CSV table of C-alpha atoms and ligand atoms in Angstrom, one decimal:
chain,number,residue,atom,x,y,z
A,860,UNK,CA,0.0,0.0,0.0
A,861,UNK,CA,1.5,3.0,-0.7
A,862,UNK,CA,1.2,6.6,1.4
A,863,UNK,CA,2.7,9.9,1.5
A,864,UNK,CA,3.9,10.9,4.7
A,865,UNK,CA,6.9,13.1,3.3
A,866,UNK,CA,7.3,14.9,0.2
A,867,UNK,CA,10.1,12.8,-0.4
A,868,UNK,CA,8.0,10.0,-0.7
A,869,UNK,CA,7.2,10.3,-4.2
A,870,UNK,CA,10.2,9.9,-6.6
A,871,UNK,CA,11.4,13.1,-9.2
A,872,UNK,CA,10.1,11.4,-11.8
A,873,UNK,CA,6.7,10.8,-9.8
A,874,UNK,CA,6.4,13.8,-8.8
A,875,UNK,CA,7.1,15.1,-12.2
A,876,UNK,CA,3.5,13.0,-13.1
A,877,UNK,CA,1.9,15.0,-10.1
A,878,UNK,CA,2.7,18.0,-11.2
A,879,UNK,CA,2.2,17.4,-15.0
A,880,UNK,CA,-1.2,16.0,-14.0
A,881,UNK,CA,-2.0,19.1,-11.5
A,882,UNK,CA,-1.3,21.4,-15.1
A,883,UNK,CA,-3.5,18.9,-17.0
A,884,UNK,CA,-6.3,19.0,-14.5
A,885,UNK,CA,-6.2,22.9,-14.3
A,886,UNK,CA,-6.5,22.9,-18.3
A,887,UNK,CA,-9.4,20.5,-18.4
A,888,UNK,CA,-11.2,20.5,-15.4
A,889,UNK,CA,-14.2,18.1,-16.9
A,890,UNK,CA,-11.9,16.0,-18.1
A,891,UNK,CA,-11.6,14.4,-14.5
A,892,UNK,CA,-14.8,15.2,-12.9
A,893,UNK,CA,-15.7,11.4,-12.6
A,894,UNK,CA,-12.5,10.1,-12.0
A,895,UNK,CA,-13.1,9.2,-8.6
A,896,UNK,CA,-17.0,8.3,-8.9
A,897,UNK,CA,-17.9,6.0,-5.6
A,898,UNK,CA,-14.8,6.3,-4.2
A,899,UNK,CA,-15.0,8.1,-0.5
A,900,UNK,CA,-12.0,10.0,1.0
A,901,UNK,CA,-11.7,10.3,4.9
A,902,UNK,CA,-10.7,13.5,6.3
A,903,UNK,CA,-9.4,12.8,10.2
A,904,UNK,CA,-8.2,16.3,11.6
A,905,UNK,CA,-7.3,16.6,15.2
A,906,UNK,CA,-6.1,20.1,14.3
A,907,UNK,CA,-7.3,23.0,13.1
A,908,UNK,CA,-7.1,23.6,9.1
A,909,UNK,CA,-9.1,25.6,7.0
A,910,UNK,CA,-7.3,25.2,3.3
A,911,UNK,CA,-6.3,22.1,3.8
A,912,UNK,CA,-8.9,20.1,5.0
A,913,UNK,CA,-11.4,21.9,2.6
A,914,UNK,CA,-9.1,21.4,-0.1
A,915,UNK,CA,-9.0,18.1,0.2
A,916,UNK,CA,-13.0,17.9,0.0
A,917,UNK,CA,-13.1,20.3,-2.6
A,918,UNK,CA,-10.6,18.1,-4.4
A,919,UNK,CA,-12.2,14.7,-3.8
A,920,UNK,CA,-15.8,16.2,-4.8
A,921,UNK,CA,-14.2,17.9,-8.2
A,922,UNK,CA,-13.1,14.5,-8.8
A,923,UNK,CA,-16.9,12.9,-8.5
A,924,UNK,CA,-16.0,11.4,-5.4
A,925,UNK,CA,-17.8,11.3,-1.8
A,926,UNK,CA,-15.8,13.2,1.5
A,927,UNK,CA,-16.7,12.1,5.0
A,928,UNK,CA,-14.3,13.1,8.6
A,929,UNK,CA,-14.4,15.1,11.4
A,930,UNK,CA,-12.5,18.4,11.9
A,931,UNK,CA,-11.3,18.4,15.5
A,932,UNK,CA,-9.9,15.6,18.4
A,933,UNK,CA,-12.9,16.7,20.3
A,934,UNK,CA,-15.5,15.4,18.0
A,935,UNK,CA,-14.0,11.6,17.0
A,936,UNK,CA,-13.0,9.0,19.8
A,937,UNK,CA,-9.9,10.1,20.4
A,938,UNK,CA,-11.5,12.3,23.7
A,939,UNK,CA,-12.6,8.1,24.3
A,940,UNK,CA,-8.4,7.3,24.5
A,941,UNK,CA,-8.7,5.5,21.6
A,942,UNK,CA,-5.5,5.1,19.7
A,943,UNK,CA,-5.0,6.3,16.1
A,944,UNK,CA,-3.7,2.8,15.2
A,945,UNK,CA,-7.4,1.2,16.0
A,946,UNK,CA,-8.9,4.5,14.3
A,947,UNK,CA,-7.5,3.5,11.4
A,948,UNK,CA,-8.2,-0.1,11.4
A,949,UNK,CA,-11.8,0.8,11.2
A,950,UNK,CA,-11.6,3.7,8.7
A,951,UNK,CA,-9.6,1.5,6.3
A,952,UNK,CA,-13.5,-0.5,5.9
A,953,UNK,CA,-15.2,3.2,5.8
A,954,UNK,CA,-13.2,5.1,3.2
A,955,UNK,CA,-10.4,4.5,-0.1
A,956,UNK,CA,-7.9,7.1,1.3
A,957,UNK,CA,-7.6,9.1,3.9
A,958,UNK,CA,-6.1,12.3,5.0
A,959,UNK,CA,-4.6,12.4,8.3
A,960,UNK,CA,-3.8,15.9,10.2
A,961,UNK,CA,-2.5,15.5,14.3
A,962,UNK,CA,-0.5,17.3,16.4
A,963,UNK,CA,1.9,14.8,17.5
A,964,UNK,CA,5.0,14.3,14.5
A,965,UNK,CA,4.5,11.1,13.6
A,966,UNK,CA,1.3,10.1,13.9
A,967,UNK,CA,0.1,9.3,10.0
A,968,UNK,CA,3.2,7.4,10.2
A,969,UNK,CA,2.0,5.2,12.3
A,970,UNK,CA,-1.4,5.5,11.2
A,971,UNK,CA,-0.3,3.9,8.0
A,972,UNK,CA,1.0,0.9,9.6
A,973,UNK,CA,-2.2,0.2,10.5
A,974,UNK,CA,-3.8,1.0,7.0
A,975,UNK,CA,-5.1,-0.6,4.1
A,976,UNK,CA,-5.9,2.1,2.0
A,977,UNK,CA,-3.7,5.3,1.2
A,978,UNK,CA,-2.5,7.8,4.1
A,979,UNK,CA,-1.9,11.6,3.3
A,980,UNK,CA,-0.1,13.3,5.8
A,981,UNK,CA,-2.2,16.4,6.2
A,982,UNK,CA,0.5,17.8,8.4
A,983,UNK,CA,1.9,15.8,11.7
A,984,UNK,CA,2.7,18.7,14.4
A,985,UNK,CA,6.1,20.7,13.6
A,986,UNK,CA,7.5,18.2,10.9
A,987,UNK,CA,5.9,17.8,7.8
A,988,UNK,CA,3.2,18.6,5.9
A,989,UNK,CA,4.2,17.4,2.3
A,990,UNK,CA,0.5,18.4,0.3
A,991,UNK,CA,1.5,22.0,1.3
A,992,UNK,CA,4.8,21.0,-0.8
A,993,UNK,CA,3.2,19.6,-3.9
A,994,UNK,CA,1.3,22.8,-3.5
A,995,UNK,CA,4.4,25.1,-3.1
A,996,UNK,CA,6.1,23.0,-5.8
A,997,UNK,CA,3.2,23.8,-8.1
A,998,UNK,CA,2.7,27.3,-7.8
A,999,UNK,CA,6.8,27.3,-8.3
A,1000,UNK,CA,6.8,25.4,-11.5
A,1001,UNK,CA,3.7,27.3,-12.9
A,1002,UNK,CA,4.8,30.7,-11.9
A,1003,UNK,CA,8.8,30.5,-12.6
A,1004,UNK,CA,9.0,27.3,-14.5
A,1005,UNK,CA,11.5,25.9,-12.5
A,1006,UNK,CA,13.2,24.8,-9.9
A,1007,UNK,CA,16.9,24.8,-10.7
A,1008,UNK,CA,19.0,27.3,-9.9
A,1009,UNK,CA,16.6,29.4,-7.6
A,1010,UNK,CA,17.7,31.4,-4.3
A,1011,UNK,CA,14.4,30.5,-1.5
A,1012,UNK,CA,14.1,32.4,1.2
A,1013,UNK,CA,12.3,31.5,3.8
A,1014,UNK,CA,11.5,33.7,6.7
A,1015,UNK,CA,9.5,33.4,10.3
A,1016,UNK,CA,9.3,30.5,12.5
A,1017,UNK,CA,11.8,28.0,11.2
A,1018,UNK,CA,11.9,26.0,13.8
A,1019,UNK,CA,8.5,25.1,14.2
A,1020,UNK,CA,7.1,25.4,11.1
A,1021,UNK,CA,6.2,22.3,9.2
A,1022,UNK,CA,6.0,23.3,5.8
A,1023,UNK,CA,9.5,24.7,5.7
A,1024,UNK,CA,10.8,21.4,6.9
A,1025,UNK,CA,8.6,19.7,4.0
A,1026,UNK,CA,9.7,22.4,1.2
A,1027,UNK,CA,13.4,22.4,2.3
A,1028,UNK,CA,13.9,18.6,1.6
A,1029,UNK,CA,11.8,18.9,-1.6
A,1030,UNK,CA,13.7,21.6,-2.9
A,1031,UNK,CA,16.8,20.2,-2.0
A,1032,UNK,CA,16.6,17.5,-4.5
A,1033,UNK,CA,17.3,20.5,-7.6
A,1034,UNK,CA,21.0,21.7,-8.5
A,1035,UNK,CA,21.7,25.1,-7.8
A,1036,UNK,CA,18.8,26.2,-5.6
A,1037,UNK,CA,20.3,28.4,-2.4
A,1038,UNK,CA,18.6,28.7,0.8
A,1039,UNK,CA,18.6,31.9,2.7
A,1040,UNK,CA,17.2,31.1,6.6
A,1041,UNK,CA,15.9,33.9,7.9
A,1042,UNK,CA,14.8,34.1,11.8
A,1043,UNK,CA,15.7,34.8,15.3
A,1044,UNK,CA,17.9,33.3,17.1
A,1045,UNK,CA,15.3,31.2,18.8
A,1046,UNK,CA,13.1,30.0,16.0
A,1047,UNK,CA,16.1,28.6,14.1
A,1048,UNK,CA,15.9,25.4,11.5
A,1049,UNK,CA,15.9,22.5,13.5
A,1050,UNK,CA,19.7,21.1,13.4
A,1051,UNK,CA,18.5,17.5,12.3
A,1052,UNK,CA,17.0,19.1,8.8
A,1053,UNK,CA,20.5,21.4,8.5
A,1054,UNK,CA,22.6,18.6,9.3
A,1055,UNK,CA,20.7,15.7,7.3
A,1056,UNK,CA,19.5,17.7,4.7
A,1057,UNK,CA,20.9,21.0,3.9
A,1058,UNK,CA,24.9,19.7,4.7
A,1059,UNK,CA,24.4,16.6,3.4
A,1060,UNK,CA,23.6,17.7,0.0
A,1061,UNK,CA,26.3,20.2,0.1
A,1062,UNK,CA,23.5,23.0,-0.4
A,1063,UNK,CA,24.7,26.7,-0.2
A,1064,UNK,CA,22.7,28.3,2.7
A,1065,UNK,CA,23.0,31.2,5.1
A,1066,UNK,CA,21.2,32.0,8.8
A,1067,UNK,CA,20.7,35.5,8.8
A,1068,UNK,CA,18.5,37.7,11.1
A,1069,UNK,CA,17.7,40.4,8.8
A,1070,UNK,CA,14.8,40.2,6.2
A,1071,UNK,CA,15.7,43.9,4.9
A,1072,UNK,CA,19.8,42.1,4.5
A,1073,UNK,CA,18.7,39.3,2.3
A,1074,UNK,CA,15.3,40.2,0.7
A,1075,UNK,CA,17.2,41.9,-2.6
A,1076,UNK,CA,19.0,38.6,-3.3
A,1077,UNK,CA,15.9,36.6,-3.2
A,1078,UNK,CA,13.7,34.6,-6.3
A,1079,UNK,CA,11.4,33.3,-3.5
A,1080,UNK,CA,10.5,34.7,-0.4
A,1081,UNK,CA,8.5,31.7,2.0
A,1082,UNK,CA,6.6,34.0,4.4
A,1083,UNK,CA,5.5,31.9,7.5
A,1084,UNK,CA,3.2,32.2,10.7
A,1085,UNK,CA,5.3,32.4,14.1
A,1086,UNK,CA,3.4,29.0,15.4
A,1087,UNK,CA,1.5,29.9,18.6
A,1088,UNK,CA,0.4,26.6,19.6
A,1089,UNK,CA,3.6,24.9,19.4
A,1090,UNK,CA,5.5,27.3,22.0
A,1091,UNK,CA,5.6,25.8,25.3
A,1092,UNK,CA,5.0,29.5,27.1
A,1093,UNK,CA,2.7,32.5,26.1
A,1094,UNK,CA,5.5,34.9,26.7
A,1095,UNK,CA,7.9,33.9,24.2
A,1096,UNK,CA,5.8,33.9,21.8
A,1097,UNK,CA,4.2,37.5,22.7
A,1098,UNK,CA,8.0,38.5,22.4
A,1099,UNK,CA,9.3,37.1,18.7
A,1100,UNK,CA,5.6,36.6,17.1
A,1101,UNK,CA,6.1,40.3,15.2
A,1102,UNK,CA,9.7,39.9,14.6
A,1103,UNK,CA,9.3,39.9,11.0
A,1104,UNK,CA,6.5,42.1,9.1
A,1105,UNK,CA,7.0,42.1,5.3
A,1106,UNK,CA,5.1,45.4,4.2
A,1107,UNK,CA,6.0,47.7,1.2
A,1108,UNK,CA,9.0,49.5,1.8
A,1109,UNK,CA,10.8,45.8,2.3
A,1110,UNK,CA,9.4,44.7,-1.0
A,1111,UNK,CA,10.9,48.0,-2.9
A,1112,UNK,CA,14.4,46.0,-1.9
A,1113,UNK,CA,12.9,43.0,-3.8
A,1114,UNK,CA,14.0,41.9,-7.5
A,1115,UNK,CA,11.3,42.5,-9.4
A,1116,UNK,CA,10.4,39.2,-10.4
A,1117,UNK,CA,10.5,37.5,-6.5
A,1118,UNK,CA,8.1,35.2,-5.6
A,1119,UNK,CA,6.1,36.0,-2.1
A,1120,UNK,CA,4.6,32.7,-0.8
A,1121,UNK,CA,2.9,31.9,2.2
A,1122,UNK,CA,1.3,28.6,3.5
A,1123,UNK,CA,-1.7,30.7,5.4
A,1124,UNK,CA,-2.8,31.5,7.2
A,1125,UNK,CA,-1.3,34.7,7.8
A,1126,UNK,CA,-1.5,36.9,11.0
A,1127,UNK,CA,0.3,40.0,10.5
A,1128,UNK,CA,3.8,38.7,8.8
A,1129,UNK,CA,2.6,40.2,5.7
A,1130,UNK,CA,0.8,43.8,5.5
A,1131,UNK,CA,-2.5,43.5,3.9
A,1132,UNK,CA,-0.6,46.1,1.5
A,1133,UNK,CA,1.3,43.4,0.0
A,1134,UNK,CA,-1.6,42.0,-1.2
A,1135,UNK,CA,-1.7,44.1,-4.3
A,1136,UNK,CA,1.9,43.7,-5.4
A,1137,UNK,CA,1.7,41.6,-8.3
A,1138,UNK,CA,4.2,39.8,-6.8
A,1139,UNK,CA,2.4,38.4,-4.1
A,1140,UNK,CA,1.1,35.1,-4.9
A,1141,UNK,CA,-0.2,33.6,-1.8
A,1142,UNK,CA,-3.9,33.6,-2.9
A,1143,UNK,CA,-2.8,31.6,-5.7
A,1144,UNK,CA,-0.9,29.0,-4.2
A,1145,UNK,CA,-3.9,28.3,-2.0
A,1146,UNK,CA,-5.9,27.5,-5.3
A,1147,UNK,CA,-3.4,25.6,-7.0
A,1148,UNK,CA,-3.5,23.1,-3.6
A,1149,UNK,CA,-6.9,21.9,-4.9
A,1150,UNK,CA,-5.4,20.5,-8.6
A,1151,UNK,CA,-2.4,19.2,-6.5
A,1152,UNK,CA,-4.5,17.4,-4.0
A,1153,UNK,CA,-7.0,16.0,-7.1
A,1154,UNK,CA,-3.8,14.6,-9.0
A,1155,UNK,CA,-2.6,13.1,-5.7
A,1156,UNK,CA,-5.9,11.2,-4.9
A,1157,UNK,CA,-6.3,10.5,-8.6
A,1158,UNK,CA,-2.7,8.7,-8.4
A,1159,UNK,CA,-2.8,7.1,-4.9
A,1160,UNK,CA,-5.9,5.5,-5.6
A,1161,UNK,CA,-4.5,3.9,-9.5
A,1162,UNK,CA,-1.8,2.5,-7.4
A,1163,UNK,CA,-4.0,0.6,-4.9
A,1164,UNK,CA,-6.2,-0.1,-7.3
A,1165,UNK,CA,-3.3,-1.9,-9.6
A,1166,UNK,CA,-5.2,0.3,-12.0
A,1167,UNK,CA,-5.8,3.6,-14.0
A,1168,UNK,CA,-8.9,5.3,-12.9
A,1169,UNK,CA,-8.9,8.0,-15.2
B,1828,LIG,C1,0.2,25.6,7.6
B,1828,LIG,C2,0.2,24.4,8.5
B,1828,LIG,O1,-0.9,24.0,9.0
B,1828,LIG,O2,1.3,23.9,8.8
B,1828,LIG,N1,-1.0,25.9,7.0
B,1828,LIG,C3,-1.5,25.1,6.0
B,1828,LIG,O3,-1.7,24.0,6.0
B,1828,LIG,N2,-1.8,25.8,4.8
B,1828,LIG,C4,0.9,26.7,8.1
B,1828,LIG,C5,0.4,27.3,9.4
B,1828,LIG,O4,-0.5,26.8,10.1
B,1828,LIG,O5,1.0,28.4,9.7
């Protein structure tokens, strides 16, 4: 059975087919609006999510399929102290793929252990969150049209932020992309993804504190969230939460071509002002996640099938 816990999971050259099958899908919508007829995806969330989890059920029910879940801990078993691994014993006779969002790293690991149907990681606490990849990766492809040779940075809460992790070890499979990590000192890249990642692929990168420093050198600029609900005390993150607020005047450093992304949701990392730059593509990525998340279930589901279903 295969499942997608890390963006690593799916080879180049597969995720070349995602991501030539996201581009397809966005051409010819209709083409694909049966492609999952009868076939039901479970949604099991025990976090909050707004574009992913409706993405996911906006993707499932462009593809003719049927979406059932819950959307908090408090409202499935797990209140009960039942494990995830029985959950998902019992959703694997409910559903033909599931997504899987929790709080503790780890869990649609395990979850999948247990499963047999597909398991999306829909992000696992402060480690992964590889849809929001396959989404970064497409807005990348479709809006610069590649991804050699690119200097990302990526700015906020490094240490806790999941998609960073997820996009760092995708993009580090492309020669000549640079990484500029920018954050205080005490939201840093965790030392497992610099050490096992970054170093080990000899990627050129810099830690800078500065957005103002780095911004002109920049193709992509990863805006992210400082992650409340990860910090273990209220005042520290009162203290770094508005370290970094991109607004105008910082994008008049900017090359003229950068890219401003942003998982969302935002809080006040990026002045409403931006919004207007015709550089900042936010809004967009969030739409491309629904064609990533249609060609993933479209592909999951032909492998467990043995078959094509579209
Ligand atoms: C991100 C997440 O949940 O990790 N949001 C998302 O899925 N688009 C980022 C965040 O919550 O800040």
């Amino acid at each position: 059975m295969r499942h997608v816990i890390s963006p690593t999971d799916l080879t180049l050259s597969e995720l070349d087919e995602l991501l030539n099958l996201s581009e397809d899908i966005i051409k010819n919508p209709k083409k694909y609006s049966e492609a999952c007829h009868r076939k039901k995806l479970a949604t099991l969330f025990y976090e909050p999510s707004t574009r992913t989890r409706l993405s996911f059920e906006s993707a499932m029910l462009n593809l003719g399929g049927s979406v059932l879940g819950f959307s908090s801990a408090d409202s499935s078993s797990a209140v009960k102290g039942e494990s995830i691994a029985d959950t998902i014993r019992v959703i694997s006779s409910y559903a033909d793929i599931c997504a899987i969002r929790h709080p503790k790293e780890g869990a649609p690991y395990v979850a999948s252990q247990h499963s047999s149907i597909p398991i999306i990681n829909a992000g696992d606490g402060g480690h992964n969150h590889p849809t929001q990849t396959f989404t970064d990766l497409l807005t990348i492809k479709n809006l610069k049209g590649r991804f050699e040779n690119l200097t990302v940075g990526f700015c906020g809460d490094l240490k806790f932020g999941r998609t960073v992790h997820s996009l760092i070890g995708a993009l580090s499979r492309y020669a000549g992309v640079k990484f500029v990590l920018i954050s205080p000192d005490e939201l840093k890249i965790p030392s497992y993804i610099k050490e096992e990642v970054i170093k080990a692929r000899n990627i050129p990168y810099k830690e800078v504190r500065s957005l103002e420093e780095s911004i002109p050198e920049l193709d992509i600029l990863y805006m992210t969230r400082v992650q409340r609900e990860r910090f273990f005390n209220e005042e520290d993150y009162i203290r770094l939460k508005d370290t970094y607020i991109l607004n105008s005047k910082k994008m008049d450093l900017a090359k003229e071509d950068m890219l401003v992304l942003h998982p969302l949701p935002r809080v006040n990392e990026i002045s409403v002002e931006v919004d207007n730059d015709p550089r900042a593509k936010y809004f967009k990525q969030a739409e491309f996640g629904v064609y990533v998340r249609m060609a993933l279930i479209m592909l999951l589901l032909r492998e467990s099938e043995g078959r094509s279903i579209c």
